[in-house]
């Protein structure tokens, strides 16, 4: 927004007033949220159970902001165990203090509140947040993040008539506490009890569902109009295939990157991934249509709840949805899913958060400075406990977060010795960290030696997905890389017995979590942190927040936080204060000019 001040006498007071007004009006805006995270009782699959909601909502509220806005979220933890929220895909430029994972933050104790403050710097797109500790994501606690383009940068398609956020997720009727105990005991929780769409169970598309009486989701639309559907797989274990009866899905964006626009009849969305589609209401509208999310590559379930079904309701509809559900791909056909993933390309001519085209960063022409081959293995017993490893190491979160240990130069908390390739040794439990070179260009190959699809996620960055194939990766596999328009995103799938290669430019200083987003794998140790330090030690990183919670070896530094259960000032009160300051300055100015 450009400020055009009026022509007034050039007194120092006028200059002061205009300077303050310009800062207040032209600086990147702040938005404020007060959230209470608590248990709710819900029956998404017909069985009463405890879910995690935010401000009484399940799923939680949507953060709807614009590029470069500053977001302040005051979170009160009303659960009975510690809590952290992480912001999947938000890069927190030079500010890993706000990442909301155990390597950067002490968890918020039960009954406390803590305020996150971060800027959505140079980002656009569709993302979501969720609880990152204690298996809580299995109980909900997730919600959407929308980052809109600034007005000066056009989107590469006509503005849609509406915006719809959908969460598709596998769901279990066991509590998250029981599920994590099952994982620790090597009890396979198997196929999900059902699939939810926006927290609701399926529409009774089969007669045996009709007696359940539980609510289902409905999306209301107008004939002839086009809507942007932002679809997130917020589940914990299962790839889901998304489709809408008799409607095409025009893919336009994924996790902050505008894509080459292509029509799909369905899309495999893996755990932790987010997609945006334009969907035009081009049917007759005489009846409703099915919105479907069904499981992929899982043990079969005969339960009709194992398919999530919501309703697309035209305003002109005269009857319910009818006919069979739209067909999914062949259940075990991973080749179809891989080819579909390969077809997703970066729109190199479109601007995104900045005016310059997305393709102006020629990643295929940059010299790689570091190469990691990371192999995930099936869970196994290590020192008598079930663990899962990356390159033979199962990550053990220390009681003192890595970032705090680094800040206070505490030795012995972690080691910068994560191996660049699997080593010929017995697996072990350790706190081993990857050492990244600031402004280096890293190639990471993920090799999946397990039997299920894995989703790898990297905080702090969008990486280029340059290749994937079945079999073992070799040096010759680079000949298959897409070096021109590979999509940039933060979560990528790796199929069983296959590899996926990414390239990432390490220009964001901080301590960043790299993990398998499938919750059981993450919980059992399949994560690592990437340490990226600017050796010049200038202003490349934000300083430690004043409200930092201390734990572990730094517990003595913890201040008395008895007042932290009180919410911070609301957006209204803060904006009122700013407005009051401006009015006071204006009054002084007028008084001075009147003399």
Coordinates of C-alpha atoms in Angstrom, one line a residue:
X1 CA 0.0 0.0 0.0
X2 CA 1.4 3.4 -1.0
X3 CA 0.9 6.4 1.3
X4 CA 0.5 9.8 -0.4
X5 CA 0.8 12.5 2.3
X6 CA -1.0 15.8 1.8
X7 CA 1.0 19.0 1.2
X8 CA 1.5 20.6 4.6
X9 CA 3.9 23.2 6.0
X10 CA 7.4 21.6 6.4
X11 CA 7.7 21.8 10.2
X12 CA 9.5 19.1 12.2
X13 CA 6.2 18.2 13.8
X14 CA 4.6 17.6 10.4
X15 CA 7.5 15.4 9.4
X16 CA 7.3 13.5 12.6
X17 CA 3.5 12.9 12.2
X18 CA 3.9 11.8 8.6
X19 CA 6.7 9.5 9.4
X20 CA 4.7 7.8 12.2
X21 CA 1.6 7.6 10.0
X22 CA 3.6 6.2 7.1
X23 CA 5.2 3.5 9.3
X24 CA 1.8 2.6 10.8
X25 CA 0.0 2.5 7.5
X26 CA 2.6 1.1 5.1
X27 CA 4.4 -1.5 7.2
X28 CA 3.5 -5.1 6.8
X29 CA 0.2 -5.6 8.8
X30 CA -0.2 -7.6 12.0
X31 CA -3.1 -10.0 12.6
X32 CA -3.9 -11.3 16.0
X33 CA -5.5 -14.5 17.2
X34 CA -6.4 -16.0 20.6
X35 CA -6.8 -19.7 20.5
X36 CA -7.8 -22.2 23.2
X37 CA -6.8 -25.8 22.5
X38 CA -9.0 -28.2 24.3
X39 CA -10.7 -31.6 24.2
X40 CA -14.2 -31.8 22.6
X41 CA -16.6 -34.6 22.4
X42 CA -17.6 -35.6 18.9
X43 CA -18.9 -38.7 17.0
X44 CA -17.5 -38.4 13.5
X45 CA -18.0 -42.1 12.9
X46 CA -20.9 -42.7 15.2
X47 CA -18.9 -43.5 18.3
X48 CA -18.5 -40.8 20.9
X49 CA -14.9 -39.9 21.4
X50 CA -12.5 -37.2 22.5
X51 CA -11.1 -35.0 19.8
X52 CA -8.8 -31.9 19.9
X53 CA -10.5 -28.7 18.9
X54 CA -9.5 -25.0 18.8
X55 CA -11.9 -22.4 20.1
X56 CA -14.5 -25.2 20.2
X57 CA -14.0 -26.0 16.5
X58 CA -13.0 -29.3 14.9
X59 CA -11.2 -28.8 12.5
X60 CA -9.7 -25.6 13.9
X61 CA -10.0 -22.0 12.5
X62 CA -8.4 -21.0 9.2
X63 CA -5.6 -18.5 9.2
X64 CA -6.4 -16.3 6.2
X65 CA -3.5 -13.9 5.6
X66 CA -1.6 -12.2 2.8
X67 CA 2.1 -12.4 1.8
X68 CA 4.4 -10.7 4.3
X69 CA 1.8 -10.2 7.0
X70 CA 2.9 -10.7 10.6
X71 CA 0.9 -13.4 12.4
X72 CA 0.5 -13.4 16.2
X73 CA -1.3 -16.4 17.7
X74 CA -1.7 -16.7 21.4
X75 CA -2.3 -20.4 22.2
X76 CA -3.7 -21.5 25.5
X77 CA -3.2 -25.2 26.3
X78 CA -6.3 -26.6 27.9
X79 CA -5.2 -30.2 27.2
X80 CA -4.0 -32.5 30.0
X81 CA -0.5 -32.8 28.5
X82 CA 2.1 -30.5 26.9
X83 CA 1.4 -29.1 23.4
X84 CA 3.2 -27.5 20.4
X85 CA 1.6 -26.4 17.2
X86 CA 3.7 -26.5 14.0
X87 CA 2.9 -24.7 10.8
X88 CA 3.3 -27.2 7.9
X89 CA 5.0 -25.4 5.0
X90 CA 5.4 -22.0 6.6
X91 CA 9.1 -21.2 6.2
X92 CA 9.6 -18.9 9.2
X93 CA 12.4 -17.0 7.4
X94 CA 15.4 -16.8 9.7
X95 CA 13.1 -17.6 12.6
X96 CA 13.1 -21.3 13.5
X97 CA 12.2 -20.2 17.1
X98 CA 8.5 -20.2 15.9
X99 CA 8.6 -23.7 14.2
X100 CA 6.7 -25.5 17.0
X101 CA 8.7 -28.7 17.1
X102 CA 10.7 -30.3 20.0
X103 CA 14.0 -29.4 18.4
X104 CA 13.3 -25.7 18.6
X105 CA 10.7 -25.2 21.3
X106 CA 9.9 -26.4 24.8
X107 CA 6.3 -27.6 24.8
X108 CA 3.6 -25.5 26.3
X109 CA 2.7 -27.1 29.6
X110 CA -0.9 -27.9 30.4
X111 CA -2.7 -24.8 31.6
X112 CA -0.2 -22.4 30.1
X113 CA -0.4 -20.2 27.1
X114 CA 2.3 -19.1 24.7
X115 CA 2.3 -16.6 21.8
X116 CA 3.7 -17.5 18.4
X117 CA 4.8 -14.6 16.3
X118 CA 6.0 -15.1 12.7
X119 CA 5.9 -13.4 9.3
X120 CA 4.7 -15.2 6.2
X121 CA 7.6 -13.7 4.3
X122 CA 7.6 -14.2 0.5
X123 CA 5.1 -17.0 0.6
X124 CA 1.7 -17.7 -1.0
X125 CA -0.5 -20.8 -1.1
X126 CA -2.3 -23.5 0.9
X127 CA -0.9 -25.0 4.1
X128 CA -2.1 -26.3 7.4
X129 CA -1.1 -26.4 11.1
X130 CA -1.3 -29.3 13.6
X131 CA -0.1 -30.5 17.0
X132 CA 3.4 -31.9 16.7
X133 CA 3.9 -33.8 19.9
X134 CA 2.5 -36.8 21.8
X135 CA 0.6 -38.3 18.9
X136 CA -2.0 -35.5 19.3
X137 CA -2.5 -35.1 15.5
X138 CA -4.4 -38.4 15.6
X139 CA -7.1 -36.6 17.6
X140 CA -7.3 -33.5 15.4
X141 CA -6.1 -30.0 16.4
X142 CA -5.4 -29.1 12.8
X143 CA -6.6 -26.2 10.7
X144 CA -6.0 -24.4 7.4
X145 CA -3.6 -21.6 6.4
X146 CA -4.3 -19.5 3.4
X147 CA -1.7 -17.0 2.2
X148 CA -3.1 -14.7 -0.5
X149 CA -1.1 -12.9 -3.1
X150 CA -0.5 -9.2 -2.6
X151 CA -2.6 -7.0 -4.9
X152 CA 0.4 -6.0 -7.0
X153 CA 1.0 -9.6 -8.0
X154 CA -1.7 -11.3 -10.1
X155 CA -2.6 -14.9 -9.7
X156 CA -2.1 -17.0 -12.9
X157 CA -5.9 -17.7 -13.3
X158 CA -9.2 -15.8 -13.1
X159 CA -10.2 -15.2 -9.5
X160 CA -12.6 -17.9 -8.4
X161 CA -16.1 -17.2 -7.2
X162 CA -15.4 -18.9 -3.8
X163 CA -12.8 -20.6 -1.7
X164 CA -13.3 -24.0 0.0
X165 CA -10.9 -25.7 2.4
X166 CA -11.2 -29.4 2.8
X167 CA -9.4 -31.7 5.3
X168 CA -9.3 -35.3 4.3
X169 CA -8.0 -37.6 6.9
X170 CA -7.8 -41.2 8.0
X171 CA -9.5 -41.6 11.4
X172 CA -9.3 -44.1 14.3
X173 CA -11.9 -44.4 17.1
X174 CA -9.1 -45.2 19.6
X175 CA -7.8 -42.2 21.5
X176 CA -4.4 -40.7 20.5
X177 CA -3.0 -41.9 23.8
X178 CA -4.1 -45.5 23.1
X179 CA -2.7 -45.3 19.6
X180 CA 0.7 -44.1 20.7
X181 CA 0.9 -47.0 23.2
X182 CA 0.0 -49.4 20.4
X183 CA 2.8 -48.0 18.3
X184 CA 5.2 -48.4 21.2
X185 CA 4.1 -52.0 21.7
X186 CA 4.3 -52.8 17.9
X187 CA 0.6 -53.2 17.6
X188 CA -0.3 -52.4 14.0
X189 CA -3.3 -50.2 14.1
X190 CA -4.1 -51.4 10.6
X191 CA -6.7 -49.9 8.3
X192 CA -8.4 -46.7 9.6
X193 CA -11.8 -47.0 11.1
X194 CA -13.0 -44.4 8.6
X195 CA -12.1 -41.4 6.5
X196 CA -13.3 -37.9 7.6
X197 CA -13.9 -34.9 5.4
X198 CA -13.8 -31.7 7.4
X199 CA -14.3 -33.7 10.6
X200 CA -17.4 -35.4 9.4
X201 CA -18.0 -39.1 8.6
X202 CA -19.4 -40.3 5.3
X203 CA -22.7 -39.4 3.7
X204 CA -24.9 -42.5 3.7
X205 CA -24.1 -43.6 0.2
X206 CA -24.8 -47.2 1.2
X207 CA -27.8 -48.5 3.0
X208 CA -25.9 -49.8 6.0
X209 CA -24.8 -46.2 6.8
X210 CA -28.3 -44.8 6.8
X211 CA -29.0 -46.0 10.4
X212 CA -25.9 -44.3 11.8
X213 CA -27.5 -40.9 12.0
X214 CA -24.1 -39.1 12.2
X215 CA -23.7 -35.8 10.3
X216 CA -21.8 -35.5 7.0
X217 CA -20.2 -32.6 5.2
X218 CA -22.0 -30.4 2.6
X219 CA -20.4 -27.9 0.3
X220 CA -22.9 -25.4 -1.2
X221 CA -22.2 -24.0 -4.7
X222 CA -23.9 -22.0 -7.4
X223 CA -24.3 -23.4 -11.0
X224 CA -21.8 -22.1 -13.5
X225 CA -19.4 -20.7 -11.0
X226 CA -15.8 -21.7 -10.3
X227 CA -14.4 -22.5 -6.8
X228 CA -10.9 -23.0 -5.5
X229 CA -10.8 -26.2 -3.5
X230 CA -7.8 -26.3 -1.1
X231 CA -7.4 -30.0 -0.1
X232 CA -5.2 -31.1 2.7
X233 CA -4.4 -34.7 3.8
X234 CA -4.2 -34.0 7.5
X235 CA -4.3 -37.7 8.5
X236 CA -1.6 -39.7 10.2
X237 CA -0.8 -42.7 8.0
X238 CA -2.8 -43.1 4.8
X239 CA -2.6 -41.9 1.2
X240 CA -6.0 -40.8 0.1
X241 CA -7.4 -40.4 -3.4
X242 CA -9.6 -37.3 -3.9
X243 CA -12.3 -36.9 -6.5
X244 CA -15.6 -35.2 -7.2
X245 CA -18.3 -37.0 -9.1
X246 CA -18.6 -35.7 -12.7
X247 CA -16.3 -32.8 -12.1
X248 CA -12.7 -32.2 -13.3
X249 CA -10.0 -31.0 -10.9
X250 CA -7.8 -28.2 -12.5
X251 CA -4.6 -28.3 -10.5
X252 CA -3.3 -24.7 -10.0
X253 CA -1.1 -24.8 -6.8
X254 CA 0.5 -27.0 -4.3
X255 CA 2.2 -25.9 -1.0
X256 CA 3.0 -22.5 -2.2
X257 CA 4.0 -23.1 -5.8
X258 CA 1.7 -22.3 -8.8
X259 CA 1.7 -25.4 -11.1
X260 CA 1.3 -26.0 -14.8
X261 CA -2.5 -26.1 -15.0
X262 CA -3.7 -29.6 -15.8
X263 CA -7.1 -31.3 -15.4
X264 CA -7.3 -34.5 -13.3
X265 CA -10.3 -36.7 -12.6
X266 CA -8.7 -37.7 -9.3
X267 CA -5.6 -37.0 -7.3
X268 CA -3.6 -39.1 -4.8
X269 CA -2.8 -36.9 -1.8
X270 CA -0.2 -38.3 0.5
X271 CA 0.1 -37.6 4.3
X272 CA 0.9 -34.0 5.0
X273 CA 0.4 -32.8 1.4
X274 CA -1.8 -29.8 0.2
X275 CA -3.2 -29.1 -3.2
X276 CA -5.4 -26.4 -4.8
X277 CA -7.8 -27.1 -7.6
X278 CA -10.2 -25.0 -9.6
X279 CA -13.5 -26.8 -9.9
X280 CA -16.2 -25.4 -12.2
X281 CA -19.8 -26.2 -11.5
X282 CA -20.6 -27.1 -15.1
X283 CA -23.1 -29.9 -14.5
X284 CA -26.9 -29.5 -14.9
X285 CA -27.3 -28.9 -11.2
X286 CA -30.5 -30.9 -11.0
X287 CA -29.1 -33.1 -8.2
X288 CA -26.2 -33.2 -5.8
X289 CA -22.8 -34.9 -6.4
X290 CA -20.4 -37.0 -4.3
X291 CA -17.1 -35.6 -3.0
X292 CA -15.0 -38.7 -2.2
X293 CA -11.7 -39.5 -0.4
X294 CA -10.7 -43.1 -0.3
X295 CA -7.7 -45.0 0.9
X296 CA -4.8 -46.1 -1.2
X297 CA -2.2 -48.9 -0.7
X298 CA -3.7 -50.1 2.6
X299 CA -5.1 -53.3 3.9
X300 CA -8.6 -53.6 2.6
X301 CA -11.6 -52.8 4.8
X302 CA -15.1 -53.9 4.1
X303 CA -16.6 -51.1 6.2
X304 CA -18.4 -48.4 4.2
X305 CA -16.9 -45.9 6.6
X306 CA -13.5 -46.6 5.1
X307 CA -14.5 -44.2 2.3
X308 CA -15.0 -40.5 3.1
X309 CA -18.0 -39.0 1.3
X310 CA -19.3 -35.4 1.4
X311 CA -21.9 -33.7 -0.7
X312 CA -21.5 -31.1 -3.4
X313 CA -24.9 -29.3 -3.3
X314 CA -25.9 -27.1 -6.2
X315 CA -28.4 -24.4 -5.2
X316 CA -30.6 -25.6 -8.1
X317 CA -30.5 -29.2 -6.9
X318 CA -33.8 -31.1 -6.9
X319 CA -32.5 -34.4 -5.5
X320 CA -29.7 -36.2 -3.7
X321 CA -26.5 -37.5 -5.2
X322 CA -27.1 -40.9 -6.9
X323 CA -25.3 -43.6 -8.7
X324 CA -22.1 -45.3 -7.8
X325 CA -19.2 -43.4 -6.3
X326 CA -16.7 -42.2 -8.9
X327 CA -14.1 -44.9 -9.6
X328 CA -10.7 -44.7 -7.8
X329 CA -7.4 -45.9 -9.4
X330 CA -6.5 -49.5 -9.1
X331 CA -5.8 -50.0 -5.4
X332 CA -2.3 -51.4 -5.6
X333 CA -1.1 -49.5 -8.7
X334 CA 1.8 -47.4 -7.4
X335 CA 3.0 -46.8 -10.9
X336 CA -0.2 -44.8 -11.7
X337 CA 0.4 -42.7 -8.5
X338 CA 4.1 -42.1 -9.4
X339 CA 3.3 -41.1 -12.9
X340 CA 0.7 -38.7 -11.6
X341 CA 3.2 -37.2 -9.3
X342 CA 5.7 -36.8 -12.1
X343 CA 3.2 -34.9 -14.1
X344 CA 3.0 -32.1 -11.6
X345 CA 5.2 -29.3 -12.9
X346 CA 6.1 -25.8 -11.8
X347 CA 4.5 -22.9 -13.7
X348 CA 7.8 -21.2 -14.5
X349 CA 6.2 -18.1 -16.1
X350 CA 3.9 -17.2 -13.1
X351 CA 4.8 -14.8 -10.4
X352 CA 4.0 -15.9 -6.8
X353 CA 5.0 -14.0 -3.7
X354 CA 7.4 -11.8 -5.7
X355 CA 6.9 -10.2 -9.2
X356 CA 9.7 -12.2 -10.8
X357 CA 8.6 -15.5 -12.4
X358 CA 8.9 -18.7 -10.4
X359 CA 11.2 -20.1 -13.0
X360 CA 13.8 -17.3 -12.6
X361 CA 15.6 -19.4 -10.1
X362 CA 17.5 -21.8 -12.4
X363 CA 17.9 -24.6 -9.9
X364 CA 19.1 -27.0 -12.6
X365 CA 22.2 -24.9 -13.2
X366 CA 23.5 -24.6 -9.6
X367 CA 26.4 -26.7 -8.4
X368 CA 25.5 -29.1 -5.6
X369 CA 27.6 -28.6 -2.5
X370 CA 26.3 -31.5 -0.3
X371 CA 24.7 -34.9 -1.1
X372 CA 22.8 -37.0 1.4
X373 CA 21.3 -40.4 0.7
X374 CA 18.7 -41.0 3.5
X375 CA 17.4 -44.5 3.8
X376 CA 14.4 -45.3 6.1
X377 CA 14.1 -48.8 7.5
X378 CA 11.2 -50.7 9.0
X379 CA 10.8 -50.5 12.8
X380 CA 13.0 -52.8 14.9
X381 CA 14.0 -53.3 18.5
X382 CA 16.9 -51.2 19.6
X383 CA 18.0 -51.6 23.2
X384 CA 14.8 -53.4 24.0
X385 CA 12.4 -50.7 22.6
X386 CA 10.7 -50.4 19.2
X387 CA 12.4 -47.7 17.1
X388 CA 12.6 -46.7 13.5
X389 CA 15.7 -45.3 11.8
X390 CA 17.1 -43.0 9.1
X391 CA 20.6 -44.1 8.0
X392 CA 20.7 -46.4 11.0
X393 CA 19.9 -43.7 13.6
X394 CA 16.7 -43.3 15.5
X395 CA 16.4 -39.7 16.7
X396 CA 16.0 -39.2 20.4
X397 CA 14.6 -35.8 21.3
X398 CA 16.8 -34.3 24.2
X399 CA 15.1 -32.6 27.2
X400 CA 16.7 -29.4 26.0
X401 CA 15.7 -28.3 22.5
X402 CA 18.6 -28.2 20.1
X403 CA 18.0 -24.5 19.2
X404 CA 18.2 -23.5 22.9
X405 CA 21.3 -25.6 23.4
X406 CA 22.9 -23.9 20.4
X407 CA 21.9 -20.4 21.7
X408 CA 23.4 -21.0 25.2
X409 CA 26.4 -23.0 24.0
X410 CA 25.5 -26.1 26.0
X411 CA 27.6 -29.0 24.9
X412 CA 26.6 -32.7 24.8
X413 CA 23.0 -32.1 23.7
X414 CA 23.5 -33.1 20.1
X415 CA 26.2 -34.0 17.6
X416 CA 26.7 -32.7 14.1
X417 CA 27.5 -36.1 12.7
X418 CA 24.5 -37.4 10.8
X419 CA 25.9 -39.7 8.1
X420 CA 25.6 -38.7 4.5
X421 CA 24.9 -42.3 3.6
X422 CA 23.9 -45.4 5.5
X423 CA 26.8 -46.9 7.5
X424 CA 27.6 -50.5 7.9
X425 CA 26.9 -50.7 11.7
X426 CA 24.2 -51.7 14.1
X427 CA 21.3 -49.2 14.4
X428 CA 21.3 -46.9 17.4
X429 CA 19.3 -44.3 19.2
X430 CA 21.1 -40.9 19.1
X431 CA 20.6 -37.1 18.7
X432 CA 22.5 -36.7 15.5
X433 CA 22.1 -33.5 13.4
X434 CA 22.8 -32.8 9.7
X435 CA 25.3 -30.0 9.1
X436 CA 24.2 -27.7 6.3
X437 CA 26.3 -25.1 4.6
X438 CA 24.6 -21.6 4.6
X439 CA 23.7 -20.7 1.0
X440 CA 24.9 -24.1 -0.1
X441 CA 22.9 -26.2 -2.5
X442 CA 22.0 -29.6 -1.1
X443 CA 20.8 -32.8 -2.9
X444 CA 18.9 -35.2 -0.8
X445 CA 17.8 -38.7 -2.0
X446 CA 15.2 -40.4 0.1
X447 CA 15.3 -44.2 -0.3
X448 CA 12.3 -46.1 1.1
X449 CA 13.1 -49.6 2.2
X450 CA 9.9 -50.1 4.0
X451 CA 6.6 -51.5 2.6
X452 CA 4.4 -48.4 2.8
X453 CA 4.4 -45.0 1.2
X454 CA 6.3 -42.4 3.3
X455 CA 5.9 -38.6 3.2
X456 CA 9.0 -36.7 3.9
X457 CA 8.7 -33.1 5.1
X458 CA 11.3 -30.4 5.6
X459 CA 10.5 -27.3 7.7
X460 CA 11.9 -23.9 6.8
X461 CA 12.1 -24.5 3.0
X462 CA 10.4 -25.3 -0.2
X463 CA 12.5 -27.9 -2.1
X464 CA 12.5 -28.9 -5.8
X465 CA 11.3 -32.4 -6.4
X466 CA 13.5 -33.4 -9.3
X467 CA 13.0 -37.1 -9.7
X468 CA 11.5 -40.4 -8.4
X469 CA 11.6 -44.0 -9.6
X470 CA 11.4 -47.5 -8.4
X471 CA 14.5 -49.5 -7.4
X472 CA 17.7 -48.3 -5.8
X473 CA 19.1 -44.8 -6.5
X474 CA 22.5 -44.7 -8.1
X475 CA 24.7 -41.9 -9.5
X476 CA 23.3 -42.7 -12.9
X477 CA 19.8 -41.9 -11.6
X478 CA 20.6 -38.2 -12.1
X479 CA 20.0 -38.7 -15.8
X480 CA 16.3 -38.9 -14.9
X481 CA 16.2 -35.6 -13.0
X482 CA 13.9 -32.8 -14.1
X483 CA 16.2 -29.8 -14.1
X484 CA 13.8 -27.3 -15.5
X485 CA 10.3 -27.2 -13.9
X486 CA 10.3 -29.6 -11.0
X487 CA 7.6 -28.4 -8.5
X488 CA 8.8 -26.7 -5.3
X489 CA 7.0 -27.9 -2.2
X490 CA 7.7 -28.9 1.4
X491 CA 6.3 -32.5 1.5
X492 CA 7.0 -35.3 -1.0
X493 CA 6.1 -38.9 -1.2
X494 CA 8.5 -41.8 -1.5
X495 CA 7.0 -45.1 -2.7
X496 CA 8.0 -48.4 -1.1
X497 CA 11.0 -49.9 -2.8
X498 CA 11.6 -46.5 -4.6
X499 CA 13.5 -43.2 -4.3
X500 CA 12.7 -39.5 -4.5
X501 CA 15.3 -36.8 -5.1
X502 CA 15.1 -33.2 -4.0
X503 CA 17.3 -30.1 -4.3
X504 CA 17.2 -27.3 -1.7
X505 CA 19.0 -24.0 -1.5
X506 CA 20.0 -23.5 2.1
X507 CA 19.4 -19.7 2.4
X508 CA 17.3 -19.8 5.6
X509 CA 19.4 -19.9 8.7
X510 CA 18.1 -21.9 11.6
X511 CA 17.6 -25.4 13.0
X512 CA 15.0 -27.2 10.8
X513 CA 13.2 -30.4 11.2
X514 CA 13.3 -33.1 8.5
X515 CA 10.9 -35.9 9.2
X516 CA 8.7 -38.6 7.9
X517 CA 5.2 -37.2 8.3
X518 CA 3.5 -40.6 8.8
X519 CA 2.9 -40.3 12.5
X520 CA 4.0 -43.7 13.7
X521 CA 7.3 -43.4 11.8
X522 CA 7.9 -39.9 13.2
X523 CA 7.0 -41.0 16.7
X524 CA 9.4 -43.9 16.6
X525 CA 12.4 -41.8 15.6
X526 CA 12.4 -41.2 11.8
X527 CA 13.4 -37.5 11.9
X528 CA 16.5 -35.5 12.0
X529 CA 17.4 -31.8 12.2
X530 CA 19.2 -29.7 9.6
X531 CA 21.5 -27.1 11.2
X532 CA 22.1 -24.1 8.9
X533 CA 24.3 -21.3 10.4
X534 CA 25.4 -18.1 8.8
X535 CA 29.1 -17.9 9.7
X536 CA 29.1 -14.1 9.5
X537 CA 26.7 -14.0 12.5
X538 CA 24.9 -10.9 11.5
X539 CA 21.2 -10.2 11.4
X540 CA 20.5 -13.4 9.4
X541 CA 18.5 -14.9 12.3
X542 CA 15.9 -13.5 14.6
X543 CA 17.0 -13.3 18.2
X544 CA 15.6 -15.6 20.9
X545 CA 12.0 -14.5 21.8
X546 CA 11.4 -12.8 25.1
X547 CA 8.7 -15.2 26.0
X548 CA 10.8 -18.3 25.4
X549 CA 9.8 -21.3 27.6
X550 CA 12.9 -23.0 29.1
X551 CA 13.1 -26.7 29.9
X552 CA 15.7 -29.5 30.3
X553 CA 19.1 -28.2 31.3
X554 CA 17.9 -24.6 31.0
X555 CA 14.9 -25.0 33.4
X556 CA 16.5 -22.7 36.0
X557 CA 16.1 -19.8 33.6
X558 CA 12.3 -20.2 33.5
X559 CA 10.6 -17.2 34.9
X560 CA 7.5 -17.2 37.0
X561 CA 4.8 -17.6 34.3
X562 CA 1.7 -17.6 36.5
X563 CA 0.3 -14.8 34.4
X564 CA 0.8 -16.6 31.1
X565 CA -2.7 -18.1 31.3
X566 CA -4.0 -14.6 30.6
X567 CA -4.5 -13.9 27.0
X568 CA -2.5 -11.2 25.3
X569 CA -4.4 -8.1 24.1
X570 CA -6.8 -8.8 21.2
X571 CA -6.3 -7.4 17.7
X572 CA -9.0 -4.8 18.5
X573 CA -7.3 -3.4 21.6
X574 CA -3.9 -3.3 19.8
X575 CA -5.3 -1.5 16.8
X576 CA -7.2 0.8 19.0
X577 CA -3.9 1.7 20.8
X578 CA -2.2 2.4 17.4
X579 CA -5.2 4.5 16.3
X580 CA -5.1 6.4 19.6
X581 CA -1.4 7.3 19.1
X582 CA -2.1 8.6 15.6
X583 CA -5.0 10.7 16.8
X584 CA -2.9 12.1 19.6
X585 CA -0.2 13.1 17.2
X586 CA -2.7 14.6 14.9
X587 CA -4.2 16.7 17.7
X588 CA -0.7 18.0 18.7
X589 CA -0.1 18.8 15.0
X590 CA -3.3 20.8 14.6
X591 CA -2.7 22.6 17.9
X592 CA 0.8 23.6 16.8
X593 CA -0.4 24.8 13.5
X594 CA -3.2 26.9 15.1
X595 CA -0.7 28.9 17.2

